[in-house]
């Protein structure tokens, strides 16, 4: 029997939950070992002060189980005024149950309600649960000429961290026509 509601409860993260988000991140990253990317699995999760900054600005959401314990989370920031998905992670014990998609849909709904027209992200092109997954969630790969200055900077920063050892892409999800469902209306963050 699932330990969470379907669709899962999505809400803003609370300050005391940030260490748990780090645990989710470590566990979610483990699957990169299976595909020969142990460096990614070994990467430290976002530092508590960075998580706290997202949380304070209302830009950290969790998917919570029936005990209200987070099993997945999403971080967003604003790059040149556009919402950007910094991280989405789901604990492997709860993966492939639509939790990641619900977090992305929640953000899409709240940002569409705020009049935003797209979500962007950067990700690994060939990792099955990265670019191919986001494509299934309504994202499309952006051509290099379509990147604004903020996205270019992000790509450069990620390359400086060594992430470009594997092919990377920028993706966008257009928000026109995205509806805010009752489950996504409680925490519309603005940039
Ligand atoms: C990406 C991630 C958040 C998806 O969360 P999720 O709740 O498991 O995803 P959903 O249930 O919404 O969607 C499931 C789909 O994701 C993809 N997927 C998830 N886990 C996968 C895996 N181990 N292998 C291949 N595809 C996978 C598949 O497309 C899957 O669809 P399917 O079950 O019909 O094959 C989760 O896999 C994760 O935390 N990954 C590690 C962290 C990461 O890479 N985050 C993204 C970069 S910031």
Short mmCIF file of N, CA and C in Angstrom, two decimals, residues 11-132:
data_model
loop_
_atom_site.label_atom_id
_atom_site.label_comp_id
_atom_site.label_asym_id
_atom_site.label_seq_id
_atom_site.Cartn_x
_atom_site.Cartn_y
_atom_site.Cartn_z
N UNK A 11 3.67 20.80 -0.86
CA UNK A 11 3.61 22.01 -0.02
C UNK A 11 5.01 22.60 0.08
N UNK A 12 5.06 23.83 0.61
CA UNK A 12 6.37 24.46 0.81
C UNK A 12 7.16 23.72 1.89
N UNK A 13 8.48 23.67 1.70
CA UNK A 13 9.35 23.03 2.70
C UNK A 13 9.40 23.88 3.96
N UNK A 14 9.57 23.20 5.10
CA UNK A 14 9.75 23.91 6.37
C UNK A 14 11.23 23.89 6.76
N UNK A 15 11.68 24.89 7.53
CA UNK A 15 13.11 24.98 7.86
C UNK A 15 13.66 23.71 8.49
N UNK A 16 12.89 23.05 9.36
CA UNK A 16 13.42 21.86 10.06
C UNK A 16 13.54 20.65 9.14
N UNK A 17 13.04 20.76 7.92
CA UNK A 17 13.07 19.61 7.00
C UNK A 17 14.30 19.63 6.09
N UNK A 18 15.10 20.69 6.15
CA UNK A 18 16.19 20.82 5.17
C UNK A 18 17.22 19.68 5.26
N UNK A 19 17.60 19.21 6.46
CA UNK A 19 18.52 18.06 6.50
C UNK A 19 17.91 16.81 5.83
N UNK A 20 16.60 16.66 5.94
CA UNK A 20 15.93 15.53 5.29
C UNK A 20 16.02 15.65 3.76
N UNK A 21 15.96 16.88 3.27
CA UNK A 21 16.09 17.08 1.82
C UNK A 21 17.49 16.65 1.37
N UNK A 22 18.48 16.92 2.20
CA UNK A 22 19.84 16.46 1.86
C UNK A 22 19.90 14.93 1.80
N UNK A 23 19.21 14.28 2.73
CA UNK A 23 19.18 12.80 2.73
C UNK A 23 18.52 12.28 1.46
N UNK A 24 17.42 12.92 1.06
CA UNK A 24 16.72 12.50 -0.16
C UNK A 24 17.68 12.64 -1.35
N UNK A 25 18.40 13.76 -1.37
CA UNK A 25 19.32 14.02 -2.48
C UNK A 25 20.41 12.95 -2.57
N UNK A 26 20.99 12.62 -1.40
CA UNK A 26 22.05 11.59 -1.40
C UNK A 26 21.51 10.27 -1.91
N UNK A 27 20.34 9.88 -1.41
CA UNK A 27 19.75 8.59 -1.81
C UNK A 27 19.39 8.61 -3.30
N UNK A 28 18.82 9.72 -3.78
CA UNK A 28 18.41 9.81 -5.19
C UNK A 28 19.62 9.78 -6.11
N UNK A 29 20.74 10.35 -5.64
CA UNK A 29 21.94 10.42 -6.47
C UNK A 29 22.62 9.08 -6.65
N UNK A 30 22.32 8.13 -5.76
CA UNK A 30 23.00 6.83 -5.81
C UNK A 30 22.84 6.12 -7.16
N UNK A 31 21.68 6.38 -7.82
CA UNK A 31 21.42 5.63 -9.06
C UNK A 31 22.40 6.01 -10.18
N UNK A 32 23.12 7.14 -10.00
CA UNK A 32 24.10 7.51 -11.02
C UNK A 32 25.28 6.53 -11.06
N UNK A 33 25.49 5.78 -9.96
CA UNK A 33 26.57 4.78 -9.96
C UNK A 33 26.30 3.70 -11.00
N UNK A 34 24.99 3.35 -11.12
CA UNK A 34 24.62 2.24 -12.02
C UNK A 34 24.96 2.55 -13.47
N UNK A 35 25.09 3.83 -13.81
CA UNK A 35 25.33 4.19 -15.21
C UNK A 35 26.72 4.80 -15.39
N UNK A 36 27.64 4.45 -14.48
CA UNK A 36 29.03 4.88 -14.64
C UNK A 36 29.27 6.36 -14.39
N UNK A 37 28.44 6.97 -13.53
CA UNK A 37 28.66 8.38 -13.19
C UNK A 37 28.79 8.52 -11.65
N UNK A 38 29.77 7.78 -11.05
CA UNK A 38 29.88 7.80 -9.59
C UNK A 38 30.20 9.19 -9.05
N UNK A 39 30.83 10.02 -9.89
CA UNK A 39 31.17 11.38 -9.44
C UNK A 39 29.90 12.15 -9.07
N UNK A 40 28.84 11.91 -9.81
CA UNK A 40 27.57 12.61 -9.52
C UNK A 40 26.97 12.05 -8.23
N UNK A 41 27.05 10.73 -8.07
CA UNK A 41 26.54 10.13 -6.83
C UNK A 41 27.31 10.66 -5.62
N UNK A 42 28.61 10.91 -5.82
CA UNK A 42 29.45 11.35 -4.70
C UNK A 42 29.32 12.85 -4.42
N UNK A 43 28.70 13.58 -5.35
CA UNK A 43 28.53 15.03 -5.14
C UNK A 43 27.78 15.29 -3.83
N UNK A 44 28.24 16.30 -3.11
CA UNK A 44 27.50 16.66 -1.90
C UNK A 44 26.14 17.23 -2.27
N UNK A 45 25.13 16.99 -1.45
CA UNK A 45 23.83 17.65 -1.70
C UNK A 45 23.98 19.15 -1.47
N UNK A 46 23.01 19.96 -1.90
CA UNK A 46 23.10 21.39 -1.65
C UNK A 46 23.31 21.66 -0.16
N UNK A 47 24.19 22.63 0.14
CA UNK A 47 24.49 22.96 1.54
C UNK A 47 23.23 23.51 2.22
N UNK A 48 23.20 23.34 3.53
CA UNK A 48 22.00 23.77 4.28
C UNK A 48 21.71 25.26 4.06
N UNK A 49 22.77 26.09 3.98
CA UNK A 49 22.48 27.53 3.84
C UNK A 49 21.86 27.83 2.46
N UNK A 50 22.21 27.02 1.45
CA UNK A 50 21.60 27.23 0.13
C UNK A 50 20.14 26.77 0.14
N UNK A 51 19.92 25.62 0.77
CA UNK A 51 18.54 25.13 0.90
C UNK A 51 17.70 26.14 1.69
N UNK A 52 18.32 26.71 2.73
CA UNK A 52 17.60 27.67 3.58
C UNK A 52 17.22 28.91 2.78
N UNK A 53 18.10 29.31 1.87
CA UNK A 53 17.78 30.50 1.06
C UNK A 53 16.56 30.24 0.17
N UNK A 54 16.53 29.06 -0.47
CA UNK A 54 15.35 28.71 -1.28
C UNK A 54 14.10 28.66 -0.38
N UNK A 55 14.28 28.04 0.78
CA UNK A 55 13.12 27.86 1.67
C UNK A 55 12.57 29.21 2.12
N UNK A 56 13.47 30.11 2.50
CA UNK A 56 13.04 31.44 2.98
C UNK A 56 12.29 32.21 1.89
N UNK A 57 12.71 32.02 0.64
CA UNK A 57 12.07 32.74 -0.45
C UNK A 57 10.83 32.02 -1.00
N UNK A 58 10.45 30.92 -0.35
CA UNK A 58 9.27 30.19 -0.83
C UNK A 58 9.53 29.50 -2.16
N UNK A 59 10.76 29.04 -2.35
CA UNK A 59 11.14 28.41 -3.62
C UNK A 59 11.65 26.98 -3.40
N UNK A 60 11.20 26.35 -2.31
CA UNK A 60 11.51 24.94 -2.05
C UNK A 60 10.21 24.24 -1.70
N UNK A 61 9.82 23.25 -2.50
CA UNK A 61 8.59 22.52 -2.27
C UNK A 61 8.91 21.07 -1.95
N UNK A 62 8.06 20.43 -1.19
CA UNK A 62 8.23 19.00 -0.93
C UNK A 62 6.95 18.26 -1.34
N UNK A 63 7.15 16.99 -1.69
CA UNK A 63 6.04 16.05 -1.81
C UNK A 63 6.09 15.24 -0.52
N UNK A 64 4.99 15.23 0.22
CA UNK A 64 5.00 14.60 1.54
C UNK A 64 4.15 13.32 1.54
N UNK A 65 4.59 12.35 2.37
CA UNK A 65 3.83 11.11 2.48
C UNK A 65 2.65 11.32 3.45
N UNK A 66 1.94 10.24 3.76
CA UNK A 66 0.74 10.40 4.59
C UNK A 66 1.06 10.87 6.01
N UNK A 67 2.33 10.70 6.44
CA UNK A 67 2.73 11.22 7.75
C UNK A 67 3.24 12.64 7.64
N UNK A 68 3.10 13.24 6.46
CA UNK A 68 3.58 14.60 6.18
C UNK A 68 5.10 14.67 6.16
N UNK A 69 5.75 13.55 5.91
CA UNK A 69 7.21 13.52 5.82
C UNK A 69 7.62 13.63 4.34
N UNK A 70 8.54 14.56 4.01
CA UNK A 70 8.95 14.71 2.61
C UNK A 70 9.59 13.45 2.03
N UNK A 71 9.18 13.10 0.81
CA UNK A 71 9.80 11.98 0.08
C UNK A 71 10.43 12.48 -1.22
N UNK A 72 10.20 13.74 -1.54
CA UNK A 72 10.78 14.33 -2.74
C UNK A 72 10.75 15.83 -2.58
N UNK A 73 11.59 16.53 -3.37
CA UNK A 73 11.58 17.98 -3.26
C UNK A 73 12.00 18.62 -4.57
N UNK A 74 11.66 19.87 -4.70
CA UNK A 74 12.01 20.65 -5.89
C UNK A 74 12.48 22.03 -5.44
N UNK A 75 13.57 22.50 -6.04
CA UNK A 75 14.09 23.85 -5.79
C UNK A 75 13.99 24.65 -7.07
N UNK A 76 13.57 25.90 -6.94
CA UNK A 76 13.46 26.78 -8.10
C UNK A 76 14.22 28.07 -7.79
N UNK A 77 14.70 28.71 -8.84
CA UNK A 77 15.27 30.06 -8.67
C UNK A 77 14.82 30.87 -9.87
N UNK A 78 15.20 32.14 -9.88
CA UNK A 78 14.81 32.98 -11.01
C UNK A 78 16.05 33.45 -11.74
N UNK A 79 16.13 33.11 -13.03
CA UNK A 79 17.26 33.52 -13.86
C UNK A 79 16.70 34.50 -14.88
N UNK A 80 17.15 35.76 -14.78
CA UNK A 80 16.65 36.82 -15.66
C UNK A 80 15.11 36.86 -15.63
N UNK A 81 14.57 36.69 -14.43
CA UNK A 81 13.13 36.81 -14.26
C UNK A 81 12.32 35.57 -14.62
N UNK A 82 12.99 34.55 -15.17
CA UNK A 82 12.27 33.33 -15.55
C UNK A 82 12.50 32.24 -14.50
N UNK A 83 11.45 31.50 -14.14
CA UNK A 83 11.65 30.42 -13.16
C UNK A 83 12.50 29.29 -13.74
N UNK A 84 13.44 28.84 -12.94
CA UNK A 84 14.41 27.83 -13.37
C UNK A 84 14.40 26.70 -12.34
N UNK A 85 14.29 25.47 -12.78
CA UNK A 85 14.29 24.32 -11.87
C UNK A 85 15.74 24.01 -11.53
N UNK A 86 16.12 24.25 -10.28
CA UNK A 86 17.50 23.98 -9.87
C UNK A 86 17.69 22.51 -9.53
N UNK A 87 16.67 21.89 -8.97
CA UNK A 87 16.81 20.51 -8.51
C UNK A 87 15.44 19.89 -8.35
N UNK A 88 15.32 18.65 -8.77
CA UNK A 88 14.15 17.86 -8.39
C UNK A 88 14.66 16.47 -8.05
N UNK A 89 14.31 15.99 -6.89
CA UNK A 89 14.79 14.69 -6.42
C UNK A 89 13.68 13.97 -5.67
N UNK A 90 13.62 12.67 -5.92
CA UNK A 90 12.63 11.84 -5.23
C UNK A 90 13.38 10.66 -4.61
N UNK A 91 13.07 10.35 -3.36
CA UNK A 91 13.73 9.23 -2.71
C UNK A 91 13.44 7.96 -3.51
N UNK A 92 14.48 7.13 -3.77
CA UNK A 92 14.27 5.94 -4.61
C UNK A 92 13.20 4.99 -4.07
N UNK A 93 12.98 5.00 -2.77
CA UNK A 93 11.93 4.12 -2.22
C UNK A 93 10.56 4.50 -2.74
N UNK A 94 10.44 5.71 -3.27
CA UNK A 94 9.14 6.19 -3.75
C UNK A 94 9.19 6.59 -5.22
N UNK A 95 10.19 6.10 -5.95
CA UNK A 95 10.34 6.58 -7.34
C UNK A 95 9.34 5.91 -8.27
N UNK A 96 9.16 6.50 -9.41
CA UNK A 96 8.30 6.02 -10.51
C UNK A 96 6.84 5.89 -10.09
N UNK A 97 6.42 6.82 -9.24
CA UNK A 97 5.00 6.86 -8.84
C UNK A 97 4.40 8.22 -9.15
N UNK A 98 5.07 8.98 -9.99
CA UNK A 98 4.52 10.26 -10.42
C UNK A 98 4.84 11.42 -9.50
N UNK A 99 5.72 11.20 -8.51
CA UNK A 99 6.01 12.28 -7.55
C UNK A 99 6.83 13.39 -8.20
N UNK A 100 7.86 12.98 -8.98
CA UNK A 100 8.66 14.00 -9.68
C UNK A 100 7.80 14.82 -10.61
N UNK A 101 6.95 14.15 -11.36
CA UNK A 101 6.07 14.87 -12.30
C UNK A 101 5.12 15.80 -11.54
N UNK A 102 4.60 15.34 -10.40
CA UNK A 102 3.69 16.20 -9.62
C UNK A 102 4.40 17.45 -9.13
N UNK A 103 5.67 17.31 -8.72
CA UNK A 103 6.42 18.49 -8.27
C UNK A 103 6.61 19.46 -9.44
N UNK A 104 6.96 18.92 -10.61
CA UNK A 104 7.16 19.80 -11.78
C UNK A 104 5.83 20.44 -12.19
N UNK A 105 4.75 19.67 -12.16
CA UNK A 105 3.44 20.22 -12.54
C UNK A 105 3.00 21.30 -11.54
N UNK A 106 3.33 21.07 -10.27
CA UNK A 106 2.98 22.06 -9.25
C UNK A 106 3.67 23.39 -9.55
N UNK A 107 4.96 23.30 -9.84
CA UNK A 107 5.71 24.53 -10.15
C UNK A 107 5.14 25.18 -11.42
N UNK A 108 4.89 24.35 -12.44
CA UNK A 108 4.35 24.90 -13.69
C UNK A 108 3.02 25.62 -13.43
N UNK A 109 2.16 24.98 -12.63
CA UNK A 109 0.86 25.58 -12.35
C UNK A 109 0.97 26.88 -11.59
N UNK A 110 1.83 26.90 -10.56
CA UNK A 110 1.94 28.12 -9.75
C UNK A 110 2.60 29.24 -10.54
N UNK A 111 3.56 28.90 -11.38
CA UNK A 111 4.23 29.94 -12.16
C UNK A 111 3.33 30.44 -13.30
N UNK A 112 2.56 29.55 -13.89
CA UNK A 112 1.60 29.99 -14.92
C UNK A 112 0.60 30.96 -14.28
N UNK A 113 0.17 30.63 -13.05
CA UNK A 113 -0.78 31.51 -12.36
C UNK A 113 -0.17 32.87 -12.07
N UNK A 114 1.16 32.92 -11.96
CA UNK A 114 1.86 34.18 -11.73
C UNK A 114 2.20 34.90 -13.04
N UNK A 115 1.72 34.35 -14.14
CA UNK A 115 1.94 35.01 -15.43
C UNK A 115 3.26 34.67 -16.10
N UNK A 116 3.99 33.70 -15.55
CA UNK A 116 5.25 33.29 -16.18
C UNK A 116 4.95 32.45 -17.42
N UNK A 117 5.83 32.52 -18.38
CA UNK A 117 5.53 31.84 -19.65
C UNK A 117 6.35 30.58 -19.88
N UNK A 118 7.42 30.40 -19.11
CA UNK A 118 8.19 29.15 -19.27
C UNK A 118 8.98 28.79 -18.03
N UNK A 119 9.29 27.50 -17.93
CA UNK A 119 10.23 26.99 -16.93
C UNK A 119 11.46 26.55 -17.69
N UNK A 120 12.63 26.74 -17.12
CA UNK A 120 13.84 26.21 -17.75
C UNK A 120 14.58 25.30 -16.78
N UNK A 121 15.49 24.51 -17.31
CA UNK A 121 16.39 23.70 -16.49
C UNK A 121 17.59 23.29 -17.32
N UNK A 122 18.64 22.85 -16.66
CA UNK A 122 19.78 22.25 -17.34
C UNK A 122 19.90 20.83 -16.81
N UNK A 123 20.32 19.91 -17.68
CA UNK A 123 20.31 18.51 -17.25
C UNK A 123 21.21 17.67 -18.14
N UNK A 124 21.42 16.41 -17.75
CA UNK A 124 22.22 15.50 -18.57
C UNK A 124 21.36 14.98 -19.73
N UNK A 125 21.94 15.07 -20.94
CA UNK A 125 21.18 14.72 -22.15
C UNK A 125 20.84 13.24 -22.23
N UNK A 126 21.76 12.39 -21.73
CA UNK A 126 21.60 10.95 -22.02
C UNK A 126 21.22 10.10 -20.81
N UNK A 127 21.05 10.72 -19.66
CA UNK A 127 20.65 9.96 -18.47
C UNK A 127 19.13 9.73 -18.55
N UNK A 128 18.68 8.47 -18.53
CA UNK A 128 17.26 8.19 -18.78
C UNK A 128 16.29 9.00 -17.91
N UNK A 129 16.68 9.25 -16.66
CA UNK A 129 15.76 9.98 -15.77
C UNK A 129 16.06 11.47 -15.76
N UNK A 130 16.82 11.94 -16.72
CA UNK A 130 17.05 13.39 -16.86
C UNK A 130 16.38 13.88 -18.15
N UNK A 131 17.15 14.24 -19.20
CA UNK A 131 16.51 14.87 -20.37
C UNK A 131 15.35 14.05 -20.95
N UNK A 132 15.51 12.72 -21.14
CA UNK A 132 14.37 11.96 -21.71
C UNK A 132 13.13 12.02 -20.81
#
